[in-house]
Amino acid sequence: MFTLAKKMVVLLHLISILVGVPNVLVVRGEQYAEEEGLQDDDCVEGEDASWAIKKWILTELDKLQKYEIKYYETSMSLVKDDEGSSWYIVSDGWQGSFYYETGKPGQERVGAYLYPDYSTAIVGVWRDHLLVSGRPTYLVEACRSGSVWTLKFGELEGPIMTYSPPSHFSYGVHPLQRDPYEARTVEVWKSEQPGGEDGLFTTREVMSGEVLAFYSGLIIYCESSLRALDRRELSDEEEHFRNMYNIALDIGEEDDNLCIDIPPDMGNDVNRYNATLGHKVNHSFQPNSEFVLFAAHPVLGTIMALTALEDLPPRMEISVNYGYNFTSEPDQPEWFRTLWKQFYSNSESDHEEL
């Protein structure tokens, strides 16, 4: 216990050195410019700073010398300069980026993970892109001059975090530990859909392709019984209710066949579980988001996420197609059968009018 506590003190000391006043990281991005001096008019703050980093990654990545690296279920682009600074850009930037000022793979090194908004970040100590210890923060300022980026972060906030993936018996994190990215991107309010209860809404502008929310929970085998020793016989509706927050973890490996599951007594109450909020999205046959595999969550690892199919303004209710197939599998929840019949009945009527 003494060794672990001492190590934590050392790690936190490293973090304080990294992000204490003036909270500056020197980041070198492009490799073809020669200018090294920073000028005041090269600096942008707040949302403009986030957009500058995002624009650089999303529009200039193809111009940079980079190396493709397999990263679990996705890939990363390594952009590295001669002085040791390195960016590991995940999934072309759509799943965020890791940045390290110094250090080598396989060793503990101080760095930052920037979420896909390139504003929210976790700064701390990492080993092979796995968080040893860190805390959330946000980008305050970004200055660029030629090949050099200088990033300034705000104060460290929230609990100390570490890589803690979910399992069949654990959510990985405390069920009420909000994800810092979700906390500034989405919120649960009363749904605007007819008959709806909770709904998931944006709290800021989100661009098409950007992550909206994460979907995590307990990790189980999809075929495993959720009531192995329960002798009660449940009706179809009761079974649907028990499985309402069960989604396939789409890792593409048939042998694994894993699912994410949140028991309904937890998933129905954000006062009991809000570590991720993707499960609160409602169904639509004309959705504005879709489920994707997210392999780079700094704390939870590989989970599912919702990404926007179009630009979304603040306070827009998010919807997704649940993918239920009523034609081949008619044993679906009553609410879905009703929506399916209404939607396709209206579609056929519109087609006849044309």
Short mmCIF file of C-alpha atoms in Angstrom, two decimals, residues 193-194 283-288 319-322 324 326-327 334-352:
data_model
loop_
_atom_site.label_atom_id
_atom_site.label_comp_id
_atom_site.label_asym_id
_atom_site.label_seq_id
_atom_site.Cartn_x
_atom_site.Cartn_y
_atom_site.Cartn_z
CA GLN A 193 -41.52 11.96 -29.10
CA PRO A 194 -45.18 10.99 -28.61
CA HIS A 283 -35.63 5.06 -31.70
CA SER A 284 -36.57 6.67 -35.01
CA PHE A 285 -36.91 5.39 -38.57
CA GLN A 286 -35.49 8.75 -39.64
CA PRO A 287 -32.59 9.05 -37.19
CA ASN A 288 -30.05 11.82 -36.83
CA SER A 319 -32.53 9.60 -32.29
CA VAL A 320 -31.16 6.36 -33.70
CA ASN A 321 -32.57 3.39 -35.60
CA TYR A 322 -32.52 0.49 -33.14
CA TYR A 324 -35.04 -4.24 -34.96
CA PHE A 326 -40.08 -6.69 -37.56
CA THR A 327 -40.40 -8.55 -40.87
CA GLU A 334 -45.34 -3.48 -28.61
CA TRP A 335 -44.21 0.13 -28.92
CA PHE A 336 -41.89 -0.81 -31.79
CA ARG A 337 -44.58 -2.77 -33.64
CA THR A 338 -46.85 0.28 -33.40
CA LEU A 339 -44.19 2.66 -34.71
CA TRP A 340 -43.22 0.25 -37.47
CA LYS A 341 -46.78 -0.08 -38.72
CA GLN A 342 -47.32 3.69 -38.56
CA PHE A 343 -44.12 4.52 -40.39
CA TYR A 344 -44.46 2.01 -43.21
CA SER A 345 -48.16 2.68 -43.54
CA ASN A 346 -47.41 6.38 -44.01
CA SER A 347 -44.56 5.56 -46.41
CA GLU A 348 -46.85 3.46 -48.59
CA SER A 349 -49.49 6.22 -48.57
CA ASP A 350 -46.91 8.80 -49.65
CA HIS A 351 -45.71 6.45 -52.40
CA GLU A 352 -49.27 5.98 -53.70
#
